[in-house]
Short mmCIF file of C-alpha atoms in Angstrom, two decimals:
data_model
loop_
_atom_site.label_atom_id
_atom_site.label_comp_id
_atom_site.label_asym_id
_atom_site.label_seq_id
_atom_site.Cartn_x
_atom_site.Cartn_y
_atom_site.Cartn_z
CA MET Z 1 27.71 24.00 -8.09
CA GLY Z 2 24.84 21.74 -7.02
CA PRO Z 3 21.47 21.55 -8.74
CA SER Z 4 18.93 24.31 -8.32
CA PHE Z 5 15.88 22.87 -6.59
CA ASP Z 6 13.97 26.04 -7.44
CA ASP Z 7 14.14 25.06 -11.10
CA GLY Z 8 11.64 22.31 -11.92
CA THR Z 9 13.69 20.72 -14.70
CA SER Z 10 16.91 20.72 -12.69
CA LEU Z 11 15.13 19.19 -9.69
CA TYR Z 12 13.41 16.53 -11.80
CA ASN Z 13 16.69 15.53 -13.43
CA PHE Z 14 18.51 15.29 -10.10
CA VAL Z 15 15.79 13.51 -8.11
CA VAL Z 16 14.09 11.35 -10.75
CA ARG Z 17 16.24 10.92 -13.85
CA ASP Z 18 19.61 10.63 -12.08
CA GLY Z 19 18.19 8.50 -9.26
CA ASN Z 20 19.24 10.66 -6.31
CA GLY Z 21 15.72 10.58 -4.92
CA VAL Z 22 14.32 12.78 -2.19
CA LYS Z 23 17.07 11.53 0.12
CA GLY Z 24 19.75 12.90 -2.20
CA MET Z 25 18.00 16.25 -2.15
CA VAL Z 26 17.77 16.27 1.65
CA ASP Z 27 21.38 15.12 2.01
CA SER Z 28 22.51 18.11 -0.09
CA GLY Z 29 21.50 20.40 2.78
CA LEU Z 30 17.97 21.32 1.80
CA THR Z 31 16.32 23.62 4.36
CA THR Z 32 12.94 24.36 2.76
CA VAL Z 33 10.57 22.27 0.66
CA PRO Z 34 10.85 23.06 -3.06
CA ALA Z 35 7.76 24.22 -4.92
CA ALA Z 36 7.60 20.91 -6.82
CA TYR Z 37 6.76 19.15 -3.52
CA THR Z 38 4.36 21.73 -2.10
CA GLN Z 39 0.89 20.26 -2.06
CA PRO Z 40 -2.23 22.37 -2.64
CA PRO Z 41 -3.93 23.17 0.70
CA ARG Z 42 -6.72 20.58 0.22
CA GLU Z 43 -4.15 17.76 -0.06
CA ARG Z 44 -2.16 18.66 3.04
CA ILE Z 45 -2.52 16.56 6.18
CA ASP Z 46 -3.58 18.32 9.35
CA LYS Z 47 -2.24 15.91 11.93
CA GLU Z 48 -3.52 18.02 14.82
CA ARG Z 49 -7.15 17.62 13.72
CA ALA Z 50 -7.03 13.92 12.84
CA ARG Z 51 -8.04 11.52 15.56
CA LYS Z 52 -6.33 8.20 16.22
CA HIS Z 53 -8.13 4.99 15.37
CA GLU Z 54 -8.28 3.24 18.72
CA GLN Z 55 -9.61 -0.14 17.57
CA PRO Z 56 -7.42 -2.77 19.26
CA PRO Z 57 -5.48 -5.17 17.02
CA ILE Z 58 -7.12 -8.47 16.11
CA ASP Z 59 -5.37 -11.48 17.67
CA LEU Z 60 -5.03 -13.95 14.81
CA SER Z 61 -3.92 -16.80 17.08
CA ARG Z 62 -7.59 -17.01 18.11
CA LEU Z 63 -8.51 -18.03 14.56
CA ASP Z 64 -7.14 -21.50 15.27
CA GLY Z 65 -9.20 -22.14 18.40
CA PRO Z 66 -12.75 -22.10 19.75
CA GLU Z 67 -13.03 -18.33 19.20
CA HIS Z 68 -12.60 -18.69 15.43
CA ASP Z 69 -16.10 -17.50 14.55
CA GLU Z 70 -15.86 -14.48 16.84
CA VAL Z 71 -12.53 -13.42 15.29
CA ALA Z 72 -13.90 -13.98 11.79
CA VAL Z 73 -16.72 -11.56 12.58
CA GLU Z 74 -14.16 -8.95 13.72
CA ILE Z 75 -12.22 -9.33 10.45
CA VAL Z 76 -15.34 -9.07 8.30
CA ARG Z 77 -16.64 -6.06 10.23
CA ALA Z 78 -13.33 -4.25 9.76
CA ALA Z 79 -13.31 -5.01 6.02
CA GLU Z 80 -16.90 -3.78 5.67
CA THR Z 81 -16.38 -0.51 7.55
CA LEU Z 82 -12.93 1.12 7.57
CA GLY Z 83 -11.18 -1.36 5.28
CA PHE Z 84 -8.13 -1.27 7.57
CA PHE Z 85 -7.25 -3.23 10.71
CA GLN Z 86 -4.17 -4.26 12.68
CA VAL Z 87 -3.25 -7.83 13.59
CA ILE Z 88 -1.02 -9.40 16.22
CA ASN Z 89 0.14 -13.01 16.70
CA HIS Z 90 0.18 -13.14 12.90
CA GLY Z 91 2.95 -15.68 12.46
CA VAL Z 92 5.65 -13.25 11.30
CA PRO Z 93 8.46 -13.19 13.88
CA VAL Z 94 8.77 -9.83 15.63
CA ASP Z 95 12.57 -9.90 15.36
CA LEU Z 96 12.16 -10.26 11.58
CA LEU Z 97 10.02 -7.11 11.55
CA GLU Z 98 12.75 -5.21 13.38
CA SER Z 99 15.36 -6.57 11.00
CA LEU Z 100 13.24 -5.44 8.05
CA LYS Z 101 13.13 -1.85 9.30
CA ASP Z 102 16.88 -1.81 9.94
CA THR Z 103 17.57 -3.31 6.51
CA ALA Z 104 15.40 -0.71 4.78
CA HIS Z 105 17.23 2.15 6.50
CA LYS Z 106 20.59 0.66 5.53
CA PHE Z 107 19.53 0.18 1.90
CA PHE Z 108 18.37 3.76 1.49
CA GLY Z 109 21.58 4.90 3.19
CA LEU Z 110 23.62 3.41 0.34
CA PRO Z 111 25.34 5.80 -2.12
CA PRO Z 112 22.86 7.00 -4.79
CA GLU Z 113 24.67 5.19 -7.60
CA GLN Z 114 24.17 1.81 -5.92
CA LYS Z 115 20.40 2.34 -5.78
CA ALA Z 116 20.08 4.09 -9.15
CA VAL Z 117 21.13 0.96 -11.05
CA TYR Z 118 17.59 -0.30 -10.39
CA ARG Z 119 15.80 2.69 -11.94
CA SER Z 120 13.16 1.32 -14.31
CA GLU Z 121 14.97 2.66 -17.38
CA VAL Z 122 18.19 0.79 -16.61
CA SER Z 123 17.34 -1.96 -14.09
CA PRO Z 124 18.95 -5.28 -15.01
CA THR Z 125 15.68 -7.06 -14.19
CA PRO Z 126 11.98 -6.23 -14.55
CA LEU Z 127 11.51 -7.68 -11.06
CA VAL Z 128 13.23 -4.75 -9.31
CA LYS Z 129 12.43 -1.06 -9.61
CA TYR Z 130 13.93 1.82 -7.64
CA GLY Z 131 12.13 5.13 -7.88
CA THR Z 132 10.69 8.16 -6.19
CA SER Z 133 7.18 9.58 -5.71
CA PHE Z 134 4.50 7.58 -7.62
CA VAL Z 135 4.22 8.67 -11.26
CA PRO Z 136 6.48 11.78 -11.25
CA GLU Z 137 5.83 12.63 -14.87
CA LYS Z 138 2.06 12.84 -14.23
CA GLU Z 139 2.00 14.52 -10.81
CA LYS Z 140 1.25 18.19 -10.17
CA ALA Z 141 3.02 17.93 -6.80
CA LEU Z 142 5.57 15.20 -6.07
CA GLU Z 143 5.38 12.83 -3.11
CA TRP Z 144 8.13 12.96 -0.46
CA LYS Z 145 9.12 9.31 -0.83
CA ASP Z 146 11.75 7.02 -2.34
CA TYR Z 147 11.10 3.31 -2.78
CA ILE Z 148 12.35 -0.01 -4.05
CA SER Z 149 9.79 -2.46 -5.44
CA LEU Z 150 10.45 -6.20 -5.60
CA GLN Z 151 8.19 -8.39 -7.73
CA TYR Z 152 7.95 -12.02 -6.67
CA VAL Z 153 7.70 -14.85 -9.18
CA ASN Z 154 9.40 -17.63 -7.25
CA ASP Z 155 12.18 -18.05 -4.69
CA ALA Z 156 14.85 -18.85 -7.27
CA GLU Z 157 14.25 -15.67 -9.27
CA ALA Z 158 14.08 -13.57 -6.12
CA LEU Z 159 17.39 -14.97 -4.91
CA GLN Z 160 18.93 -14.29 -8.32
CA HIS Z 161 17.58 -10.81 -9.04
CA TRP Z 162 16.59 -8.98 -5.83
CA PRO Z 163 19.35 -6.72 -4.40
CA ASN Z 164 21.69 -8.64 -2.11
CA GLU Z 165 21.37 -6.04 0.64
CA ILE Z 166 17.65 -6.68 1.16
CA ARG Z 167 16.94 -9.98 -0.59
CA ASP Z 168 16.99 -12.49 2.26
CA VAL Z 169 15.02 -10.50 4.82
CA ALA Z 170 12.42 -9.37 2.24
CA LEU Z 171 11.93 -12.93 1.03
CA GLU Z 172 11.48 -14.25 4.57
CA TYR Z 173 8.94 -11.48 5.26
CA LEU Z 174 6.97 -12.57 2.22
CA ARG Z 175 7.20 -16.28 3.04
CA THR Z 176 5.99 -15.83 6.62
CA SER Z 177 3.22 -13.35 5.71
CA ILE Z 178 1.56 -15.21 2.87
CA MET Z 179 0.01 -17.90 5.09
CA MET Z 180 -1.63 -15.15 7.15
CA VAL Z 181 -2.91 -13.47 3.97
CA ARG Z 182 -4.42 -16.75 2.86
CA LYS Z 183 -6.20 -17.21 6.23
CA LEU Z 184 -7.62 -13.68 6.12
CA LEU Z 185 -8.76 -14.07 2.53
CA GLU Z 186 -10.48 -17.37 3.34
CA VAL Z 187 -12.45 -15.67 6.12
CA LEU Z 188 -13.49 -12.82 3.83
CA ILE Z 189 -14.31 -15.10 0.89
CA LEU Z 190 -16.36 -17.50 3.02
CA ASN Z 191 -18.39 -14.55 4.25
CA LEU Z 192 -19.24 -13.74 0.62
CA GLY Z 193 -20.60 -17.24 0.07
CA MET Z 194 -17.70 -18.64 -1.97
CA LYS Z 195 -16.27 -22.09 -1.37
CA LEU Z 196 -12.68 -22.47 -0.23
CA VAL Z 197 -11.94 -24.91 -3.03
CA ASP Z 198 -12.69 -22.19 -5.57
CA PRO Z 199 -9.55 -21.70 -7.71
CA LYS Z 200 -10.32 -17.98 -7.76
CA ILE Z 201 -8.93 -17.68 -4.21
CA ASP Z 202 -5.43 -18.61 -5.37
CA ALA Z 203 -5.84 -16.49 -8.50
CA LEU Z 204 -6.65 -13.43 -6.37
CA ILE Z 205 -3.25 -13.53 -4.63
CA ASP Z 206 -1.26 -15.04 -7.49
CA LYS Z 207 1.20 -12.14 -7.74
CA LYS Z 208 3.09 -10.53 -4.87
CA MET Z 209 5.21 -7.42 -4.52
CA VAL Z 210 7.32 -6.32 -1.57
CA ASN Z 211 8.04 -2.59 -1.39
CA MET Z 212 10.36 -0.71 0.91
CA ASN Z 213 9.31 2.93 1.24
CA PHE Z 214 11.63 5.60 2.63
CA TYR Z 215 10.39 8.99 3.80
CA PRO Z 216 13.37 11.28 4.48
CA THR Z 217 13.17 13.92 7.18
CA CYS Z 218 11.20 16.85 5.78
CA PRO Z 219 11.89 20.50 6.71
CA ASN Z 220 8.24 21.52 6.17
CA PRO Z 221 6.05 18.42 6.70
CA GLU Z 222 2.88 20.49 6.82
CA LEU Z 223 3.35 21.35 3.11
CA THR Z 224 3.98 17.84 1.80
CA VAL Z 225 2.70 14.27 1.67
CA GLY Z 226 4.70 11.06 1.77
CA VAL Z 227 2.02 9.31 -0.27
CA GLY Z 228 -1.03 11.01 -1.77
CA ARG Z 229 -4.66 9.90 -1.40
CA HIS Z 230 -5.27 6.50 -3.00
CA SER Z 231 -6.64 3.01 -2.52
CA ASP Z 232 -4.57 -0.11 -3.26
CA MET Z 233 -5.24 -1.80 -6.59
CA GLY Z 234 -4.86 -5.40 -5.45
CA THR Z 235 -6.58 -7.88 -3.14
CA LEU Z 236 -5.07 -7.52 0.34
CA THR Z 237 -2.10 -5.44 1.52
CA VAL Z 238 0.11 -6.23 4.50
CA LEU Z 239 1.96 -3.21 5.93
CA LEU Z 240 4.76 -2.92 8.44
CA GLN Z 241 4.93 0.56 9.98
CA ASP Z 242 7.86 1.84 12.00
CA GLY Z 243 7.44 3.49 15.39
CA ILE Z 244 7.03 7.01 13.96
CA GLY Z 245 3.79 6.35 12.11
CA GLY Z 246 2.00 8.61 9.69
CA LEU Z 247 -0.70 6.47 8.03
CA TYR Z 248 -4.13 8.11 7.65
CA VAL Z 249 -7.34 6.45 6.44
CA LYS Z 250 -10.53 8.14 5.23
CA ILE Z 251 -13.78 7.00 6.81
CA GLU Z 252 -16.33 5.99 4.16
CA GLU Z 253 -19.39 5.65 6.38
CA ASP Z 254 -20.29 7.03 9.81
CA MET Z 255 -18.95 4.75 12.55
CA LYS Z 256 -18.11 4.99 16.23
CA TYR Z 257 -14.53 5.98 15.42
CA GLY Z 258 -15.55 8.97 13.30
CA LYS Z 259 -17.84 10.43 10.69
CA LYS Z 260 -17.90 9.92 6.94
CA GLY Z 261 -15.17 11.92 5.22
CA GLU Z 262 -12.98 12.29 8.32
CA TRP Z 263 -9.40 11.04 8.39
CA VAL Z 264 -8.14 8.81 11.20
CA GLU Z 265 -4.55 7.88 11.95
CA ILE Z 266 -3.62 4.21 12.26
CA PRO Z 267 -1.13 4.44 15.14
CA PRO Z 268 1.88 2.10 15.11
CA THR Z 269 1.48 -0.84 17.47
CA PRO Z 270 4.65 -2.73 18.43
CA GLY Z 271 4.75 -6.16 16.80
CA ALA Z 272 1.56 -5.56 14.80
CA LEU Z 273 0.97 -5.53 11.06
CA VAL Z 274 -1.61 -3.41 9.27
CA ILE Z 275 -3.99 -5.12 6.83
CA ASN Z 276 -6.03 -3.27 4.27
CA VAL Z 277 -8.59 -4.24 1.67
CA GLY Z 278 -7.67 -3.60 -1.97
CA ASP Z 279 -9.82 -2.55 -4.91
CA MET Z 280 -10.27 -6.10 -6.18
CA LEU Z 281 -12.04 -7.21 -3.00
CA GLN Z 282 -14.31 -4.18 -3.21
CA VAL Z 283 -15.21 -5.16 -6.79
CA LEU Z 284 -15.61 -8.86 -6.02
CA SER Z 285 -17.85 -8.12 -3.02
CA ASN Z 286 -19.96 -5.65 -5.03
CA LYS Z 287 -19.01 -2.86 -2.58
CA ARG Z 288 -19.48 -4.84 0.66
CA TYR Z 289 -15.77 -4.60 1.48
CA LYS Z 290 -14.14 -1.16 1.45
CA SER Z 291 -10.79 -0.52 -0.21
CA ALA Z 292 -10.20 2.51 1.97
CA GLU Z 293 -8.62 5.68 0.71
CA HIS Z 294 -5.42 6.37 2.60
CA ARG Z 295 -2.36 8.61 2.59
CA VAL Z 296 0.91 9.14 4.45
CA ARG Z 297 2.32 12.25 6.08
CA THR Z 298 5.94 13.27 6.38
CA THR Z 299 7.80 14.30 9.53
CA ASN Z 300 10.65 16.56 10.59
CA ILE Z 301 11.53 14.27 13.50
CA ALA Z 302 13.46 11.55 11.65
CA SER Z 303 13.46 9.56 8.43
CA ARG Z 304 10.94 6.75 8.50
CA VAL Z 305 10.23 3.55 6.59
CA SER Z 306 7.19 1.43 5.78
CA ILE Z 307 7.24 -1.99 4.15
CA PRO Z 308 4.09 -3.25 2.39
CA ILE Z 309 3.38 -6.55 0.69
CA PHE Z 310 0.86 -6.20 -2.12
CA THR Z 311 -1.04 -9.31 -3.16
CA ILE Z 312 -2.67 -8.98 -6.57
CA PRO Z 313 -4.53 -11.26 -8.99
CA ASN Z 314 -3.08 -13.12 -11.91
CA LEU Z 315 -2.70 -10.55 -14.69
CA THR Z 316 -5.12 -12.39 -16.99
CA GLU Z 317 -7.73 -12.98 -14.28
CA GLU Z 318 -11.21 -11.73 -15.15
CA ILE Z 319 -12.54 -9.70 -12.23
CA ALA Z 320 -16.21 -8.90 -11.61
CA PRO Z 321 -18.70 -8.85 -8.73
CA LEU Z 322 -19.71 -12.35 -7.66
CA PRO Z 323 -22.89 -13.30 -9.59
CA HIS Z 324 -24.90 -14.38 -6.54
CA LEU Z 325 -24.17 -11.03 -4.87
CA VAL Z 326 -25.28 -9.14 -7.97
CA GLU Z 327 -28.49 -11.19 -7.97
CA LYS Z 328 -29.04 -10.43 -4.30
CA ASP Z 329 -28.29 -6.70 -4.68
CA GLY Z 330 -30.20 -6.30 -7.92
CA ILE Z 331 -27.31 -4.41 -9.49
CA ALA Z 332 -23.65 -4.91 -10.46
CA HIS Z 333 -21.71 -1.88 -9.25
CA TYR Z 334 -18.74 -2.87 -11.43
CA ARG Z 335 -18.26 -4.34 -14.88
CA GLU Z 336 -16.09 -7.32 -15.73
CA PHE Z 337 -12.49 -6.55 -16.71
CA MET Z 338 -9.10 -8.21 -17.00
CA PHE Z 339 -6.83 -7.31 -14.09
CA VAL Z 340 -3.88 -6.32 -16.28
CA ASP Z 341 -6.00 -3.56 -17.83
CA TYR Z 342 -6.92 -2.25 -14.39
CA MET Z 343 -3.26 -2.28 -13.36
CA LYS Z 344 -2.16 -0.33 -16.45
CA ASN Z 345 -4.76 2.32 -15.69
CA PHE Z 346 -3.69 2.46 -12.03
CA PHE Z 347 -0.02 3.05 -12.82
CA GLY Z 348 -0.82 5.37 -15.71
CA ASN Z 349 -2.22 8.12 -13.48
CA ALA Z 350 -1.23 10.13 -10.43
CA HIS Z 351 -2.82 9.31 -7.09
CA GLU Z 352 -6.29 10.82 -6.84
CA GLY Z 353 -8.26 9.16 -4.08
CA LYS Z 354 -10.33 6.20 -5.28
CA LYS Z 355 -10.61 7.46 -8.84
CA SER Z 356 -8.86 4.31 -10.06
CA LEU Z 357 -12.09 2.40 -9.32
CA ASP Z 358 -13.90 4.52 -11.91
CA PHE Z 359 -12.18 2.34 -14.50
CA ALA Z 360 -14.25 -0.63 -13.29
CA LYS Z 361 -17.49 1.17 -12.56
CA ASN Z 362 -20.61 -0.13 -14.24
CA VAL Z 363 -22.22 2.73 -16.15
CA ASP Z 364 -25.64 1.48 -15.01
CA SER Z 365 -24.60 1.64 -11.34
CA SER Z 366 -25.69 4.66 -9.35
#
């Protein structure tokens, strides 16, 4: 007899503890979403009411020519408003992006026992973690997602410890993306009045993680979320969507693409990558840049994948609003903190919008 998905303990043991994930549950013949995955009405995504964000992708090849300043303005404007934008001609080969999606599907199609060896409790390396949802033990409703997370230290350790099935393509994705991340960060940092020789620029993207997220076909997508409302804890995130889509971003201030509080979908664009601002850039810029709240819906059409690269500061880096911006604004919206403390707080709680930033909030800030 298979596990009872109506029983919370039995479901948790099967999906989380034993490493079968949401995919294992779906593969068992599941026809309705279990109660453990049913989101309260306010957290559900109404895809019919959400509009699509029609801003065209930014062509990064123009950064290297006479239109550099114009493109830089587009990047800054996107970071200051929605906090999300898409880029094309980014330097990552399009055939590599297709290979990444295929590789992710193949990895999650492996037998559960081959993936479960990387569960955090038993993984042979701290650089690789296979899991499901976000923080299952803290969540009132689980997220309809399985994932594998690959921490990058250097090429040698990645080649030694990352799973053979995904290692080479994930490493090439990281290698080819990081130059683009550096270019984008330089544009954003220059706009804040920092100098490019500042060692803080390298410190802000010192650590990198590549995740592969898998969202199995869902029998009742209107009841679930693939990822709950959150902002990213790091500096900049690079995201590869597949053709199905499902990424929604919350508008923080009225703009021509929608009103404050509305959700807009970032539609997949062939060959494009999605860039979003992380919490650390919002802190550093004293709220000028927006680490937008976002979430992911599920679908009953087909299983889908997304593959983000998270760039985060050195763990011991002290993060605070830039002093000259505080002087200009007359207030520091955030206090100084060590990044590792922020990260522990982030991973110690379930997703709840941008609540993670409360950890850094200056008590004197309105």
